[in-house]
Short mmCIF file of C-alpha atoms in Angstrom, two decimals:
data_model
loop_
_atom_site.label_atom_id
_atom_site.label_comp_id
_atom_site.label_asym_id
_atom_site.label_seq_id
_atom_site.Cartn_x
_atom_site.Cartn_y
_atom_site.Cartn_z
CA VAL G 25 156.10 77.07 95.77
CA GLN G 26 158.70 78.15 93.22
CA SER G 27 156.10 79.05 90.56
CA PHE G 28 154.08 80.97 93.15
CA PHE G 29 157.17 82.98 94.13
CA ARG G 30 158.08 83.65 90.48
CA GLY G 31 154.54 84.84 89.80
CA TRP G 32 154.67 87.11 92.81
CA LEU G 33 158.01 88.57 91.64
CA CYS G 34 156.63 89.16 88.13
CA ARG G 35 153.51 90.88 89.46
CA ARG G 36 155.61 93.05 91.77
CA ARG G 37 157.98 94.04 88.97
CA TRP G 38 155.06 94.77 86.67
CA LYS G 39 153.50 97.06 89.28
CA GLN G 40 156.80 98.93 89.57
CA ILE G 41 157.05 99.35 85.81
CA VAL G 42 153.49 100.65 85.62
CA GLU G 43 154.05 103.07 88.50
CA LEU G 44 157.17 104.44 86.85
CA TYR G 45 155.36 104.89 83.55
CA ILE G 46 152.33 106.56 85.13
CA HIS G 47 154.55 109.31 86.52
CA SER G 48 156.69 109.69 83.38
CA PRO G 49 156.58 112.76 81.10
CA HIS G 50 155.42 110.57 78.21
CA ALA G 51 152.37 109.41 80.14
CA GLU G 52 151.53 113.00 81.06
CA SER G 53 151.75 114.12 77.43
CA MET G 54 149.54 111.20 76.39
CA ARG G 55 146.95 112.17 79.00
CA LYS G 56 146.93 115.74 77.65
CA ARG G 57 146.66 114.49 74.07
CA ASN G 58 143.77 112.19 74.93
CA SER G 59 142.02 114.99 76.78
CA ILE G 60 142.30 117.26 73.74
CA VAL G 61 141.07 114.56 71.37
CA PHE G 62 138.06 113.76 73.56
CA SER G 63 137.27 117.46 73.81
CA MET G 64 137.37 117.78 70.02
CA VAL G 65 135.07 114.78 69.62
CA GLU G 66 132.57 116.24 72.10
CA CYS G 67 132.63 119.59 70.27
CA GLU G 68 132.05 117.87 66.94
CA GLU G 69 129.10 115.92 68.35
CA GLU G 70 127.57 119.14 69.72
CA TYR G 71 128.14 120.87 66.37
CA ASN G 72 126.37 118.02 64.57
CA ARG G 73 123.42 118.20 66.97
CA GLN G 74 123.10 121.94 66.37
CA LEU G 75 123.29 121.51 62.60
CA SER G 76 120.61 118.86 62.77
CA THR G 77 118.39 121.24 64.74
CA LEU G 78 118.94 124.00 62.18
CA VAL G 79 118.06 121.70 59.31
CA THR G 80 114.99 120.28 61.05
CA CYS G 81 113.59 123.54 62.42
CA PHE G 82 114.54 126.05 59.73
CA LEU G 83 115.89 124.71 56.45
CA ARG G 84 113.28 122.02 55.72
CA PRO G 85 110.28 124.19 56.68
CA MET G 86 111.61 127.09 54.59
CA ARG G 87 112.18 124.84 51.57
CA MET G 88 108.70 123.38 51.91
CA ALA G 89 107.20 126.85 52.23
CA ALA G 90 109.22 128.12 49.29
CA SER G 91 107.90 125.34 47.08
CA SER G 92 104.29 126.08 48.07
CA LYS G 93 102.17 128.83 46.51
CA LYS G 94 101.93 130.84 49.73
CA PRO G 95 105.26 132.41 50.76
CA PRO G 96 106.39 131.84 54.36
CA ILE G 97 106.85 135.58 55.00
CA THR G 98 105.41 138.54 53.15
CA HIS G 99 106.76 142.08 52.97
CA GLU G 100 104.01 143.22 55.32
CA ASP G 101 105.15 140.80 58.04
#
């Protein structure tokens, strides 16, 4: 019975500590920081996808065409 009661007291105290921290200014600043970091990571991933598309659709075909005898675009085009 005593160990059960001690466990209950510890869990209750822990919940109080967590609740106090959740509403603290430090926790709020950490949430903002994490939000900014995740946003930066998402932007970087999108940037990498767009660069990959540019390389695949434009750079490689232009390099291949430039190395061939027939130019990709003539002055008449």
